[in-house]
JSON list of C-alpha atoms in Angstrom, two decimals:
[
{"chain": "A", "resi": 1, "resn": "MET", "atom": "CA", "xyz": [136.31, 79.47, 48.60]},
{"chain": "A", "resi": 2, "resn": "ILE", "atom": "CA", "xyz": [138.59, 76.46, 48.41]},
{"chain": "A", "resi": 3, "resn": "LYS", "atom": "CA", "xyz": [137.81, 73.61, 46.05]},
{"chain": "A", "resi": 4, "resn": "ALA", "atom": "CA", "xyz": [139.57, 70.30, 45.47]},
{"chain": "A", "resi": 5, "resn": "ASP", "atom": "CA", "xyz": [138.94, 68.22, 42.36]},
{"chain": "A", "resi": 6, "resn": "ASN", "atom": "CA", "xyz": [139.85, 64.51, 42.28]},
{"chain": "A", "resi": 7, "resn": "LEU", "atom": "CA", "xyz": [142.88, 64.80, 44.55]},
{"chain": "A", "resi": 8, "resn": "ILE", "atom": "CA", "xyz": [145.24, 61.83, 44.55]},
{"chain": "A", "resi": 9, "resn": "LYS", "atom": "CA", "xyz": [148.47, 61.54, 46.51]},
{"chain": "A", "resi": 10, "resn": "THR", "atom": "CA", "xyz": [150.65, 58.50, 45.90]},
{"chain": "A", "resi": 11, "resn": "PHE", "atom": "CA", "xyz": [153.42, 57.41, 48.24]},
{"chain": "A", "resi": 12, "resn": "ALA", "atom": "CA", "xyz": [155.70, 54.40, 48.26]},
{"chain": "A", "resi": 13, "resn": "ARG", "atom": "CA", "xyz": [156.55, 52.12, 51.15]},
{"chain": "A", "resi": 14, "resn": "THR", "atom": "CA", "xyz": [159.01, 49.28, 51.56]},
{"chain": "A", "resi": 15, "resn": "GLU", "atom": "CA", "xyz": [157.53, 45.96, 52.57]},
{"chain": "A", "resi": 16, "resn": "LYS", "atom": "CA", "xyz": [159.04, 42.51, 53.18]},
{"chain": "A", "resi": 17, "resn": "LYS", "atom": "CA", "xyz": [162.13, 41.56, 51.15]},
{"chain": "A", "resi": 18, "resn": "ASN", "atom": "CA", "xyz": [162.63, 45.28, 50.39]},
{"chain": "A", "resi": 19, "resn": "LYS", "atom": "CA", "xyz": [159.74, 45.23, 47.95]},
{"chain": "A", "resi": 20, "resn": "ARG", "atom": "CA", "xyz": [158.68, 48.79, 47.08]},
{"chain": "A", "resi": 21, "resn": "VAL", "atom": "CA", "xyz": [154.90, 49.22, 46.92]},
{"chain": "A", "resi": 22, "resn": "GLU", "atom": "CA", "xyz": [152.98, 52.34, 45.89]},
{"chain": "A", "resi": 23, "resn": "PHE", "atom": "CA", "xyz": [149.71, 53.31, 47.58]},
{"chain": "A", "resi": 24, "resn": "ASN", "atom": "CA", "xyz": [147.29, 56.23, 47.45]},
{"chain": "A", "resi": 25, "resn": "ALA", "atom": "CA", "xyz": [147.08, 58.00, 50.82]},
{"chain": "A", "resi": 26, "resn": "VAL", "atom": "CA", "xyz": [144.40, 60.19, 49.22]},
{"chain": "A", "resi": 27, "resn": "ASP", "atom": "CA", "xyz": [142.46, 58.52, 46.45]},
{"chain": "A", "resi": 28, "resn": "GLY", "atom": "CA", "xyz": [140.25, 60.75, 44.31]},
{"chain": "A", "resi": 29, "resn": "ILE", "atom": "CA", "xyz": [138.80, 63.19, 46.85]},
{"chain": "A", "resi": 30, "resn": "SER", "atom": "CA", "xyz": [136.72, 66.15, 45.66]},
{"chain": "A", "resi": 31, "resn": "ILE", "atom": "CA", "xyz": [135.44, 68.65, 48.22]},
{"chain": "A", "resi": 32, "resn": "GLU", "atom": "CA", "xyz": [134.48, 72.31, 48.42]},
{"chain": "A", "resi": 33, "resn": "ALA", "atom": "CA", "xyz": [134.28, 74.76, 51.33]},
{"chain": "A", "resi": 34, "resn": "VAL", "atom": "CA", "xyz": [132.76, 78.23, 50.95]},
{"chain": "A", "resi": 35, "resn": "ASP", "atom": "CA", "xyz": [132.88, 81.53, 52.81]},
{"chain": "A", "resi": 36, "resn": "GLY", "atom": "CA", "xyz": [131.19, 81.52, 56.20]},
{"chain": "A", "resi": 37, "resn": "GLU", "atom": "CA", "xyz": [131.34, 77.75, 56.57]},
{"chain": "A", "resi": 38, "resn": "ILE", "atom": "CA", "xyz": [133.03, 75.29, 58.91]},
{"chain": "A", "resi": 39, "resn": "LEU", "atom": "CA", "xyz": [133.77, 72.06, 57.07]},
{"chain": "A", "resi": 40, "resn": "GLY", "atom": "CA", "xyz": [134.84, 69.12, 59.21]},
{"chain": "A", "resi": 41, "resn": "VAL", "atom": "CA", "xyz": [137.13, 66.37, 57.91]},
{"chain": "A", "resi": 42, "resn": "LEU", "atom": "CA", "xyz": [136.64, 63.22, 59.97]},
{"chain": "A", "resi": 43, "resn": "GLY", "atom": "CA", "xyz": [138.37, 59.88, 59.76]},
{"chain": "A", "resi": 44, "resn": "PRO", "atom": "CA", "xyz": [140.46, 57.39, 61.77]},
{"chain": "A", "resi": 45, "resn": "ASN", "atom": "CA", "xyz": [144.24, 57.53, 62.01]},
{"chain": "A", "resi": 46, "resn": "GLY", "atom": "CA", "xyz": [145.76, 56.74, 58.64]},
{"chain": "A", "resi": 47, "resn": "ALA", "atom": "CA", "xyz": [142.63, 57.75, 56.71]},
{"chain": "A", "resi": 48, "resn": "GLY", "atom": "CA", "xyz": [144.50, 60.47, 54.81]},
{"chain": "A", "resi": 49, "resn": "LYS", "atom": "CA", "xyz": [143.20, 63.55, 56.66]},
{"chain": "A", "resi": 50, "resn": "THR", "atom": "CA", "xyz": [146.56, 65.26, 57.19]},
{"chain": "A", "resi": 51, "resn": "THR", "atom": "CA", "xyz": [147.72, 64.53, 53.64]},
{"chain": "A", "resi": 52, "resn": "LEU", "atom": "CA", "xyz": [144.46, 65.97, 52.30]},
{"chain": "A", "resi": 53, "resn": "LEU", "atom": "CA", "xyz": [144.73, 69.13, 54.41]},
{"chain": "A", "resi": 54, "resn": "ARG", "atom": "CA", "xyz": [148.37, 69.65, 53.41]},
{"chain": "A", "resi": 55, "resn": "MET", "atom": "CA", "xyz": [147.37, 69.55, 49.75]},
{"chain": "A", "resi": 56, "resn": "LEU", "atom": "CA", "xyz": [144.46, 71.92, 50.38]},
{"chain": "A", "resi": 57, "resn": "GLY", "atom": "CA", "xyz": [146.87, 74.30, 52.11]},
{"chain": "A", "resi": 58, "resn": "LYS", "atom": "CA", "xyz": [149.29, 74.15, 49.15]},
{"chain": "A", "resi": 59, "resn": "LEU", "atom": "CA", "xyz": [151.97, 72.67, 51.40]},
{"chain": "A", "resi": 60, "resn": "MET", "atom": "CA", "xyz": [152.07, 69.47, 49.36]},
{"chain": "A", "resi": 61, "resn": "SER", "atom": "CA", "xyz": [151.54, 68.94, 45.64]},
{"chain": "A", "resi": 62, "resn": "PRO", "atom": "CA", "xyz": [149.02, 66.29, 44.59]},
{"chain": "A", "resi": 63, "resn": "THR", "atom": "CA", "xyz": [150.03, 63.42, 42.35]},
{"chain": "A", "resi": 64, "resn": "GLU", "atom": "CA", "xyz": [146.85, 64.12, 40.41]},
{"chain": "A", "resi": 65, "resn": "GLY", "atom": "CA", "xyz": [143.99, 66.57, 40.71]},
{"chain": "A", "resi": 66, "resn": "SER", "atom": "CA", "xyz": [143.84, 70.26, 41.55]},
{"chain": "A", "resi": 67, "resn": "VAL", "atom": "CA", "xyz": [143.13, 72.75, 44.34]},
{"chain": "A", "resi": 68, "resn": "ILE", "atom": "CA", "xyz": [141.57, 76.11, 43.53]},
{"chain": "A", "resi": 69, "resn": "ILE", "atom": "CA", "xyz": [141.39, 78.99, 46.01]},
{"chain": "A", "resi": 70, "resn": "THR", "atom": "CA", "xyz": [139.40, 82.11, 45.23]},
{"chain": "A", "resi": 71, "resn": "ASP", "atom": "CA", "xyz": [139.15, 85.48, 46.96]},
{"chain": "A", "resi": 72, "resn": "GLY", "atom": "CA", "xyz": [135.96, 87.16, 48.16]},
{"chain": "A", "resi": 73, "resn": "ASN", "atom": "CA", "xyz": [135.25, 88.36, 44.61]},
{"chain": "A", "resi": 74, "resn": "GLY", "atom": "CA", "xyz": [135.50, 84.88, 43.13]},
{"chain": "A", "resi": 75, "resn": "ARG", "atom": "CA", "xyz": [138.89, 85.52, 41.52]},
{"chain": "A", "resi": 76, "resn": "GLU", "atom": "CA", "xyz": [141.20, 82.50, 41.47]},
{"chain": "A", "resi": 77, "resn": "LEU", "atom": "CA", "xyz": [144.43, 83.08, 43.36]},
{"chain": "A", "resi": 78, "resn": "THR", "atom": "CA", "xyz": [147.43, 81.91, 41.34]},
{"chain": "A", "resi": 79, "resn": "GLN", "atom": "CA", "xyz": [150.42, 83.80, 42.76]},
{"chain": "A", "resi": 80, "resn": "GLU", "atom": "CA", "xyz": [152.27, 82.04, 45.59]},
{"chain": "A", "resi": 81, "resn": "ILE", "atom": "CA", "xyz": [152.32, 85.14, 47.80]},
{"chain": "A", "resi": 82, "resn": "GLU", "atom": "CA", "xyz": [148.56, 85.64, 47.36]},
{"chain": "A", "resi": 83, "resn": "ILE", "atom": "CA", "xyz": [147.88, 82.03, 48.24]},
{"chain": "A", "resi": 84, "resn": "LYS", "atom": "CA", "xyz": [150.06, 82.17, 51.37]},
{"chain": "A", "resi": 85, "resn": "GLN", "atom": "CA", "xyz": [148.37, 85.37, 52.49]},
{"chain": "A", "resi": 86, "resn": "SER", "atom": "CA", "xyz": [144.93, 83.81, 52.04]},
{"chain": "A", "resi": 87, "resn": "ILE", "atom": "CA", "xyz": [145.57, 80.72, 54.21]},
{"chain": "A", "resi": 88, "resn": "GLY", "atom": "CA", "xyz": [146.17, 80.21, 57.93]},
{"chain": "A", "resi": 89, "resn": "TYR", "atom": "CA", "xyz": [147.41, 76.65, 58.45]},
{"chain": "A", "resi": 90, "resn": "LEU", "atom": "CA", "xyz": [147.76, 74.91, 61.80]},
{"chain": "A", "resi": 91, "resn": "SER", "atom": "CA", "xyz": [149.02, 71.37, 62.36]},
{"chain": "A", "resi": 92, "resn": "GLY", "atom": "CA", "xyz": [150.41, 69.33, 65.20]},
{"chain": "A", "resi": 93, "resn": "ASN", "atom": "CA", "xyz": [153.85, 69.85, 63.67]},
{"chain": "A", "resi": 94, "resn": "THR", "atom": "CA", "xyz": [153.69, 73.65, 63.91]},
{"chain": "A", "resi": 95, "resn": "LYS", "atom": "CA", "xyz": [156.96, 74.88, 65.42]},
{"chain": "A", "resi": 96, "resn": "LEU", "atom": "CA", "xyz": [157.27, 77.99, 67.57]},
{"chain": "A", "resi": 97, "resn": "TYR", "atom": "CA", "xyz": [160.40, 79.95, 68.51]},
{"chain": "A", "resi": 98, "resn": "LYS", "atom": "CA", "xyz": [160.62, 78.80, 72.12]},
{"chain": "A", "resi": 99, "resn": "ARG", "atom": "CA", "xyz": [163.21, 81.39, 73.20]},
{"chain": "A", "resi": 100, "resn": "PHE", "atom": "CA", "xyz": [160.90, 84.24, 72.17]},
{"chain": "A", "resi": 101, "resn": "SER", "atom": "CA", "xyz": [157.88, 85.51, 74.00]},
{"chain": "A", "resi": 102, "resn": "ALA", "atom": "CA", "xyz": [154.60, 85.11, 72.15]},
{"chain": "A", "resi": 103, "resn": "ARG", "atom": "CA", "xyz": [154.53, 88.85, 71.43]},
{"chain": "A", "resi": 104, "resn": "GLU", "atom": "CA", "xyz": [158.11, 88.86, 70.11]},
{"chain": "A", "resi": 105, "resn": "MET", "atom": "CA", "xyz": [157.39, 85.96, 67.78]},
{"chain": "A", "resi": 106, "resn": "LEU", "atom": "CA", "xyz": [154.24, 87.61, 66.43]},
{"chain": "A", "resi": 107, "resn": "LEU", "atom": "CA", "xyz": [156.12, 90.88, 65.84]},
{"chain": "A", "resi": 108, "resn": "LEU", "atom": "CA", "xyz": [158.77, 88.96, 63.90]},
{"chain": "A", "resi": 109, "resn": "LEU", "atom": "CA", "xyz": [156.12, 87.26, 61.78]},
{"chain": "A", "resi": 110, "resn": "GLY", "atom": "CA", "xyz": [154.45, 90.61, 61.18]},
{"chain": "A", "resi": 111, "resn": "GLU", "atom": "CA", "xyz": [157.72, 91.88, 59.75]},
{"chain": "A", "resi": 112, "resn": "ILE", "atom": "CA", "xyz": [157.94, 88.80, 57.50]},
{"chain": "A", "resi": 113, "resn": "TYR", "atom": "CA", "xyz": [154.39, 89.50, 56.27]},
{"chain": "A", "resi": 114, "resn": "GLY", "atom": "CA", "xyz": [155.46, 93.05, 55.38]},
{"chain": "A", "resi": 115, "resn": "MET", "atom": "CA", "xyz": [153.51, 94.76, 58.16]},
{"chain": "A", "resi": 116, "resn": "THR", "atom": "CA", "xyz": [154.79, 97.93, 59.82]},
{"chain": "A", "resi": 117, "resn": "LYS", "atom": "CA", "xyz": [155.53, 97.77, 63.55]},
{"chain": "A", "resi": 118, "resn": "LEU", "atom": "CA", "xyz": [152.44, 99.88, 64.21]},
{"chain": "A", "resi": 119, "resn": "GLU", "atom": "CA", "xyz": [150.23, 97.62, 62.08]},
{"chain": "A", "resi": 120, "resn": "ALA", "atom": "CA", "xyz": [151.65, 94.47, 63.67]},
{"chain": "A", "resi": 121, "resn": "GLY", "atom": "CA", "xyz": [151.35, 95.90, 67.18]},
{"chain": "A", "resi": 122, "resn": "ASN", "atom": "CA", "xyz": [147.72, 96.88, 66.68]},
{"chain": "A", "resi": 123, "resn": "ARG", "atom": "CA", "xyz": [146.89, 93.53, 65.15]},
{"chain": "A", "resi": 124, "resn": "ILE", "atom": "CA", "xyz": [148.60, 91.67, 68.00]},
{"chain": "A", "resi": 125, "resn": "GLU", "atom": "CA", "xyz": [146.58, 93.58, 70.58]},
{"chain": "A", "resi": 126, "resn": "GLU", "atom": "CA", "xyz": [143.41, 92.60, 68.74]},
{"chain": "A", "resi": 127, "resn": "ILE", "atom": "CA", "xyz": [144.50, 88.94, 68.67]},
{"chain": "A", "resi": 128, "resn": "VAL", "atom": "CA", "xyz": [145.40, 89.01, 72.38]},
{"chain": "A", "resi": 129, "resn": "ARG", "atom": "CA", "xyz": [141.81, 90.04, 73.07]},
{"chain": "A", "resi": 130, "resn": "ILE", "atom": "CA", "xyz": [140.25, 87.51, 70.70]},
{"chain": "A", "resi": 131, "resn": "LEU", "atom": "CA", "xyz": [142.22, 84.52, 72.00]},
{"chain": "A", "resi": 132, "resn": "ASP", "atom": "CA", "xyz": [142.56, 85.73, 75.61]},
{"chain": "A", "resi": 133, "resn": "LEU", "atom": "CA", "xyz": [146.37, 85.71, 75.57]},
{"chain": "A", "resi": 134, "resn": "GLY", "atom": "CA", "xyz": [146.84, 88.62, 77.97]},
{"chain": "A", "resi": 135, "resn": "ALA", "atom": "CA", "xyz": [148.03, 86.54, 80.93]},
{"chain": "A", "resi": 136, "resn": "PHE", "atom": "CA", "xyz": [150.95, 84.99, 79.03]},
{"chain": "A", "resi": 137, "resn": "VAL", "atom": "CA", "xyz": [151.61, 86.90, 75.78]},
{"chain": "A", "resi": 138, "resn": "ASP", "atom": "CA", "xyz": [154.90, 88.28, 77.20]},
{"chain": "A", "resi": 139, "resn": "ASN", "atom": "CA", "xyz": [156.08, 84.95, 78.62]},
{"chain": "A", "resi": 140, "resn": "ARG", "atom": "CA", "xyz": [158.68, 82.90, 76.79]},
{"chain": "A", "resi": 141, "resn": "ILE", "atom": "CA", "xyz": [157.03, 80.22, 74.69]},
{"chain": "A", "resi": 142, "resn": "GLU", "atom": "CA", "xyz": [159.12, 77.45, 76.24]},
{"chain": "A", "resi": 143, "resn": "ARG", "atom": "CA", "xyz": [157.38, 78.16, 79.58]},
{"chain": "A", "resi": 144, "resn": "LEU", "atom": "CA", "xyz": [153.83, 77.95, 78.24]},
{"chain": "A", "resi": 145, "resn": "SER", "atom": "CA", "xyz": [151.44, 75.06, 78.79]},
{"chain": "A", "resi": 146, "resn": "THR", "atom": "CA", "xyz": [150.30, 72.91, 75.87]},
{"chain": "A", "resi": 147, "resn": "GLY", "atom": "CA", "xyz": [147.00, 74.78, 75.65]},
{"chain": "A", "resi": 148, "resn": "GLN", "atom": "CA", "xyz": [148.68, 78.19, 75.81]},
{"chain": "A", "resi": 149, "resn": "SER", "atom": "CA", "xyz": [151.17, 77.18, 73.10]},
{"chain": "A", "resi": 150, "resn": "GLN", "atom": "CA", "xyz": [148.33, 76.02, 70.90]},
{"chain": "A", "resi": 151, "resn": "ARG", "atom": "CA", "xyz": [146.59, 79.38, 71.26]},
{"chain": "A", "resi": 152, "resn": "VAL", "atom": "CA", "xyz": [149.85, 81.12, 70.29]},
{"chain": "A", "resi": 153, "resn": "SER", "atom": "CA", "xyz": [150.01, 78.84, 67.22]},
{"chain": "A", "resi": 154, "resn": "ILE", "atom": "CA", "xyz": [146.52, 79.98, 66.27]},
{"chain": "A", "resi": 155, "resn": "ALA", "atom": "CA", "xyz": [147.55, 83.60, 66.85]},
{"chain": "A", "resi": 156, "resn": "ARG", "atom": "CA", "xyz": [150.30, 83.01, 64.30]},
{"chain": "A", "resi": 157, "resn": "CYS", "atom": "CA", "xyz": [147.67, 81.84, 61.80]},
{"chain": "A", "resi": 158, "resn": "LEU", "atom": "CA", "xyz": [145.44, 84.82, 62.57]},
{"chain": "A", "resi": 159, "resn": "LEU", "atom": "CA", "xyz": [148.06, 87.55, 62.28]},
{"chain": "A", "resi": 160, "resn": "HIS", "atom": "CA", "xyz": [147.73, 88.18, 58.54]},
{"chain": "A", "resi": 161, "resn": "SER", "atom": "CA", "xyz": [143.90, 87.98, 58.50]},
{"chain": "A", "resi": 162, "resn": "PRO", "atom": "CA", "xyz": [143.57, 85.03, 56.11]},
{"chain": "A", "resi": 163, "resn": "GLN", "atom": "CA", "xyz": [140.32, 84.17, 54.39]},
{"chain": "A", "resi": 164, "resn": "VAL", "atom": "CA", "xyz": [140.76, 80.41, 54.80]},
{"chain": "A", "resi": 165, "resn": "TYR", "atom": "CA", "xyz": [141.77, 78.51, 57.96]},
{"chain": "A", "resi": 166, "resn": "ILE", "atom": "CA", "xyz": [142.96, 74.92, 57.79]},
{"chain": "A", "resi": 167, "resn": "PHE", "atom": "CA", "xyz": [143.25, 73.31, 61.22]},
{"chain": "A", "resi": 168, "resn": "ASP", "atom": "CA", "xyz": [144.55, 69.77, 61.69]},
{"chain": "A", "resi": 169, "resn": "GLU", "atom": "CA", "xyz": [143.43, 68.44, 65.10]},
{"chain": "A", "resi": 170, "resn": "PRO", "atom": "CA", "xyz": [143.54, 71.89, 66.78]},
{"chain": "A", "resi": 171, "resn": "THR", "atom": "CA", "xyz": [142.10, 70.71, 70.12]},
{"chain": "A", "resi": 172, "resn": "LEU", "atom": "CA", "xyz": [143.89, 67.35, 70.40]},
{"chain": "A", "resi": 173, "resn": "GLY", "atom": "CA", "xyz": [145.12, 66.77, 73.95]},
{"chain": "A", "resi": 174, "resn": "LEU", "atom": "CA", "xyz": [144.00, 70.16, 75.26]},
{"chain": "A", "resi": 175, "resn": "ASP", "atom": "CA", "xyz": [142.12, 70.89, 78.47]},
{"chain": "A", "resi": 176, "resn": "ILE", "atom": "CA", "xyz": [138.50, 71.96, 78.26]},
{"chain": "A", "resi": 177, "resn": "ILE", "atom": "CA", "xyz": [139.24, 75.69, 78.72]},
{"chain": "A", "resi": 178, "resn": "SER", "atom": "CA", "xyz": [141.83, 75.83, 75.92]},
{"chain": "A", "resi": 179, "resn": "SER", "atom": "CA", "xyz": [139.60, 73.72, 73.68]},
{"chain": "A", "resi": 180, "resn": "ARG", "atom": "CA", "xyz": [136.67, 76.06, 74.28]},
{"chain": "A", "resi": 181, "resn": "ALA", "atom": "CA", "xyz": [138.78, 79.11, 73.39]},
{"chain": "A", "resi": 182, "resn": "ILE", "atom": "CA", "xyz": [139.76, 77.53, 70.07]},
{"chain": "A", "resi": 183, "resn": "ILE", "atom": "CA", "xyz": [136.21, 76.42, 69.29]},
{"chain": "A", "resi": 184, "resn": "ASP", "atom": "CA", "xyz": [134.87, 79.89, 70.06]},
{"chain": "A", "resi": 185, "resn": "PHE", "atom": "CA", "xyz": [137.54, 81.35, 67.80]},
{"chain": "A", "resi": 186, "resn": "MET", "atom": "CA", "xyz": [136.48, 79.14, 64.88]},
{"chain": "A", "resi": 187, "resn": "LYS", "atom": "CA", "xyz": [132.86, 80.17, 65.38]},
{"chain": "A", "resi": 188, "resn": "GLN", "atom": "CA", "xyz": [133.81, 83.87, 65.42]},
{"chain": "A", "resi": 189, "resn": "GLU", "atom": "CA", "xyz": [135.81, 83.55, 62.22]},
{"chain": "A", "resi": 190, "resn": "LYS", "atom": "CA", "xyz": [132.94, 81.78, 60.51]},
{"chain": "A", "resi": 191, "resn": "GLU", "atom": "CA", "xyz": [130.63, 84.63, 61.52]},
{"chain": "A", "resi": 192, "resn": "GLN", "atom": "CA", "xyz": [133.14, 87.02, 59.92]},
{"chain": "A", "resi": 193, "resn": "GLY", "atom": "CA", "xyz": [132.63, 85.18, 56.62]},
{"chain": "A", "resi": 194, "resn": "LYS", "atom": "CA", "xyz": [135.84, 83.16, 56.80]},
{"chain": "A", "resi": 195, "resn": "THR", "atom": "CA", "xyz": [136.18, 79.57, 55.60]},
{"chain": "A", "resi": 196, "resn": "VAL", "atom": "CA", "xyz": [137.29, 77.01, 58.18]},
{"chain": "A", "resi": 197, "resn": "LEU", "atom": "CA", "xyz": [138.38, 73.45, 57.41]},
{"chain": "A", "resi": 198, "resn": "TYR", "atom": "CA", "xyz": [139.39, 71.29, 60.31]},
{"chain": "A", "resi": 199, "resn": "SER", "atom": "CA", "xyz": [139.95, 67.69, 61.20]},
{"chain": "A", "resi": 200, "resn": "THR", "atom": "CA", "xyz": [139.18, 66.22, 64.59]},
{"chain": "A", "resi": 201, "resn": "HIS", "atom": "CA", "xyz": [138.87, 62.91, 66.41]},
{"chain": "A", "resi": 202, "resn": "TYR", "atom": "CA", "xyz": [136.19, 64.39, 68.66]},
{"chain": "A", "resi": 203, "resn": "MET", "atom": "CA", "xyz": [132.84, 63.54, 67.10]},
{"chain": "A", "resi": 204, "resn": "GLU", "atom": "CA", "xyz": [130.82, 65.48, 69.67]},
{"chain": "A", "resi": 205, "resn": "GLU", "atom": "CA", "xyz": [132.90, 68.57, 68.89]},
{"chain": "A", "resi": 206, "resn": "ALA", "atom": "CA", "xyz": [132.26, 68.20, 65.17]},
{"chain": "A", "resi": 207, "resn": "GLU", "atom": "CA", "xyz": [128.57, 67.56, 65.68]},
{"chain": "A", "resi": 208, "resn": "PHE", "atom": "CA", "xyz": [127.74, 71.00, 67.06]},
{"chain": "A", "resi": 209, "resn": "LEU", "atom": "CA", "xyz": [130.50, 72.97, 65.35]},
{"chain": "A", "resi": 210, "resn": "CYS", "atom": "CA", "xyz": [130.40, 71.92, 61.69]},
{"chain": "A", "resi": 211, "resn": "ASP", "atom": "CA", "xyz": [128.04, 73.13, 59.01]},
{"chain": "A", "resi": 212, "resn": "ARG", "atom": "CA", "xyz": [129.02, 70.18, 56.84]},
{"chain": "A", "resi": 213, "resn": "ILE", "atom": "CA", "xyz": [131.18, 67.11, 57.32]},
{"chain": "A", "resi": 214, "resn": "VAL", "atom": "CA", "xyz": [133.31, 64.99, 55.01]},
{"chain": "A", "resi": 215, "resn": "MET", "atom": "CA", "xyz": [134.06, 61.50, 56.33]},
{"chain": "A", "resi": 216, "resn": "ILE", "atom": "CA", "xyz": [137.05, 59.75, 54.82]},
{"chain": "A", "resi": 217, "resn": "TYR", "atom": "CA", "xyz": [138.33, 56.22, 55.18]},
{"chain": "A", "resi": 218, "resn": "GLN", "atom": "CA", "xyz": [141.37, 54.63, 53.54]},
{"chain": "A", "resi": 219, "resn": "GLY", "atom": "CA", "xyz": [141.96, 57.70, 51.42]},
{"chain": "A", "resi": 220, "resn": "HIS", "atom": "CA", "xyz": [138.53, 58.26, 49.94]},
{"chain": "A", "resi": 221, "resn": "VAL", "atom": "CA", "xyz": [135.23, 59.90, 50.88]},
{"chain": "A", "resi": 222, "resn": "ILE", "atom": "CA", "xyz": [132.64, 57.55, 52.34]},
{"chain": "A", "resi": 223, "resn": "ALA", "atom": "CA", "xyz": [130.03, 60.23, 53.14]},
{"chain": "A", "resi": 224, "resn": "LYS", "atom": "CA", "xyz": [129.50, 63.97, 53.11]},
{"chain": "A", "resi": 225, "resn": "GLY", "atom": "CA", "xyz": [126.71, 66.26, 54.25]},
{"chain": "A", "resi": 226, "resn": "THR", "atom": "CA", "xyz": [125.39, 68.13, 57.26]},
{"chain": "A", "resi": 227, "resn": "PRO", "atom": "CA", "xyz": [125.43, 66.31, 60.61]},
{"chain": "A", "resi": 228, "resn": "GLU", "atom": "CA", "xyz": [121.65, 65.97, 60.34]},
{"chain": "A", "resi": 229, "resn": "GLU", "atom": "CA", "xyz": [121.85, 64.51, 56.83]},
{"chain": "A", "resi": 230, "resn": "LEU", "atom": "CA", "xyz": [124.50, 61.98, 57.86]},
{"chain": "A", "resi": 231, "resn": "ARG", "atom": "CA", "xyz": [122.52, 60.87, 60.91]},
{"chain": "A", "resi": 232, "resn": "GLU", "atom": "CA", "xyz": [119.38, 60.49, 58.79]},
{"chain": "A", "resi": 233, "resn": "GLN", "atom": "CA", "xyz": [121.27, 58.58, 56.09]},
{"chain": "A", "resi": 234, "resn": "THR", "atom": "CA", "xyz": [122.55, 56.03, 58.60]},
{"chain": "A", "resi": 235, "resn": "GLN", "atom": "CA", "xyz": [119.51, 56.09, 60.93]},
{"chain": "A", "resi": 236, "resn": "THR", "atom": "CA", "xyz": [121.70, 56.92, 63.92]},
{"chain": "A", "resi": 237, "resn": "THR", "atom": "CA", "xyz": [121.36, 59.50, 66.69]},
{"chain": "A", "resi": 238, "resn": "ASN", "atom": "CA", "xyz": [124.94, 60.81, 66.92]},
{"chain": "A", "resi": 239, "resn": "LEU", "atom": "CA", "xyz": [128.00, 61.22, 64.70]},
{"chain": "A", "resi": 240, "resn": "ARG", "atom": "CA", "xyz": [130.04, 58.64, 66.55]},
{"chain": "A", "resi": 241, "resn": "ASP", "atom": "CA", "xyz": [127.51, 55.91, 65.69]},
{"chain": "A", "resi": 242, "resn": "THR", "atom": "CA", "xyz": [127.15, 57.38, 62.21]},
{"chain": "A", "resi": 243, "resn": "PHE", "atom": "CA", "xyz": [130.87, 57.07, 61.62]},
{"chain": "A", "resi": 244, "resn": "LEU", "atom": "CA", "xyz": [131.10, 53.53, 62.98]},
{"chain": "A", "resi": 245, "resn": "LYS", "atom": "CA", "xyz": [128.18, 52.38, 60.85]},
{"chain": "A", "resi": 246, "resn": "LEU", "atom": "CA", "xyz": [129.65, 53.91, 57.68]},
{"chain": "A", "resi": 247, "resn": "ILE", "atom": "CA", "xyz": [133.01, 52.22, 58.28]},
{"chain": "A", "resi": 248, "resn": "GLU", "atom": "CA", "xyz": [131.25, 48.91, 58.94]},
{"chain": "A", "resi": 249, "resn": "GLU", "atom": "CA", "xyz": [129.34, 49.24, 55.67]},
{"chain": "A", "resi": 250, "resn": "GLU", "atom": "CA", "xyz": [132.52, 50.19, 53.85]},
{"chain": "A", "resi": 251, "resn": "THR", "atom": "CA", "xyz": [134.41, 47.20, 55.26]},
{"chain": "A", "resi": 252, "resn": "GLN", "atom": "CA", "xyz": [131.60, 44.76, 54.46]},
{"chain": "A", "resi": 253, "resn": "GLY", "atom": "CA", "xyz": [131.36, 46.18, 50.95]},
{"chain": "A", "resi": 254, "resn": "GLY", "atom": "CA", "xyz": [135.07, 45.63, 50.42]},
{"chain": "A", "resi": 255, "resn": "LEU", "atom": "CA", "xyz": [134.77, 42.00, 51.51]},
{"chain": "A", "resi": 256, "resn": "SER", "atom": "CA", "xyz": [131.77, 41.18, 49.34]}
]
């Protein structure tokens, strides 16, 4: 399980006349995702999704609030190595070693994770099957397509068998075949009892994939629930209209 309590992240920006202004990119968000669940984080650009996910993944410290990660027995993980081993994090900024083949990079990461060559090799073969990497796993990463590179990035997250996956726009800009492979992967991991948090701009994708959804706007939660609950709450027939109606209500409320 991963649980966030009243997360706030404050940044500063320079405006006209070099005036320094502080603002909350994430402003008091509390969420929880449990084993065997896909939790979607939806919001427009600048809503605070990436900042939120980075704090949930322990890649960024909150200004206020806390993030708690527990193992399958409910024990809170407090050691840095335990936390890193429990999370597989993927973002658009994930960097791969382009001069290596996908297999070579995964073997190197296996060594970093303390795996023997036999353990890493066996795990890589399993991942090749799961993500259908066989046609290009021995090609140099610099020669891979965008979709192939993204699948290698997910393989990197999968190597150490984490309990929690945090994916930031994992299918953005991908062709339908690569997107489907990633979506199928998330479903499989959920069925294995893993926790998946992911953000997306694709409302239709979230609608059939997510067990629950958190919608954020300007750094705070404007709605949360199952897709069915959110549609019923807004009297809409799809998540795209749901989202637009919630933002409209939020904007009108801020002007009143």
